[in-house]
Amino acid sequence: ALNKPIVITTWNFVNSTISAWEVLKGGGTALDAIEHGASVCEDQQCDGTVGYGGSPDEDGETTLDALIMDGRTMNVGAVGALRRIKNAIAVARHVLENTKHSILVGSQATQFAVQMGFNEQSLTTPESKKLWTTWANENNCQPNFWMNVEPDPNKYCGPYHHVYDKTVKRKSKLQHNMKVDRYNHDTIGMVAIDKNGDIAAGTSTNGAKYKIPGRIGDSPIPGSGAYADNEVGAATATGDGDIMLRFLPSFLAVEEMRRGATPLNAVETAIKRIAKHYSNFMGAVIAVNKNGNYSAACHGLGDLPFPFVVYDSSNKEYQIHKVKCS
Ligand code: SD4
């Protein structure tokens, strides 16, 4: 039997799932459900890793990555390192609907968003300032944090005028390794099928903490952060984006299902492909086929299971599922 409509969301992002379900239940499209659902997380700053005020980059600025894909038309809209606009997935939707392009990035994505009527504003909050200040002090504020080189004592923090304060005393030791922290990696990824059987997928995230300005992760990359095809199903991924995007795990999961794999086999194949090369990577993939059967697989969360939220008509309420990771 066909299980539709249905929406599935990464992690514990219940409010987004409920909001997307309301759209689907009311007869709305999968595309609208994804946009609306993810935007709820952006507004609520889910886990501090979606939306404004989280994951400051080396200069202290929060930038956003988002993607939305329409499996009916195979059209995509995405933004990478979007600055000063809170509504990343809505801007991605405008890229999808209003342009011939698929991805816009950085300040020029901001410019596009402003032309489309979005409000430009700082994405910095007291919380993100504090995160950045603490990190900057701990790391002697080196801009080469990611490059594993010795700190240059003559260098100081970037031109982030909100935060930079020469009087702040800094430690001299650079921490070379980013702490592996699952809360550094909680992108919202969603897949949905509407009552017509149309399928969509999307993501929204503020990326990785203390990234080099300009860095984008897997989330805005079609086939990596998410993928959808009405003929097959959809998939979405979350985790260590710098690694994951090298393997297009969402595309791989959809293609595995196209070749007849179950959703479980498909997500396991996608996760294993990455783990074969990066045994320490942290991440998860969710897939749903066009019949509404779904599964998730994950890697590198230690003993923590990976939670995801499902809302379909087989239950009166959303359900939180948990899978054990490899
Ligand atoms: C990134 N993938 O930018 C994002 C972070 C994240 O769950 O979870 N994804 O690397």
CSV table of C-alpha atoms and ligand atoms in Angstrom, one decimal, residues 185-187 205 207-208 215 217-219 238-242, ligand 1:
chain,number,residue,atom,x,y,z
A,185,HIS,CA,26.4,18.9,13.1
A,186,ASP,CA,22.7,19.1,13.3
A,187,THR,CA,21.4,20.1,10.0
A,205,THR,CA,21.9,24.7,8.3
A,207,GLY,CA,27.1,24.8,8.8
A,208,ALA,CA,30.2,24.1,10.9
A,215,ARG,CA,33.1,27.5,3.4
A,217,GLY,CA,29.2,22.1,3.5
A,218,ASP,CA,27.1,19.2,2.0
A,219,SER,CA,23.8,20.7,2.8
A,238,THR,CA,23.4,15.3,7.9
A,239,GLY,CA,26.8,15.2,9.5
A,240,ASP,CA,30.4,16.1,8.7
A,241,GLY,CA,29.7,18.0,5.5
A,242,ASP,CA,33.3,18.5,4.4
B,1,SD4,C1,27.8,21.0,7.4
B,1,SD4,N1,26.3,19.2,7.2
B,1,SD4,O1,27.8,22.1,7.0
B,1,SD4,C2,26.5,20.4,7.8
B,1,SD4,C3,26.4,20.4,9.2
B,1,SD4,C4,25.5,19.3,9.5
B,1,SD4,O2,24.2,17.9,9.7
B,1,SD4,O3,25.0,18.7,10.1
B,1,SD4,N2,25.0,18.7,8.9
B,1,SD4,O4,28.8,20.3,7.5
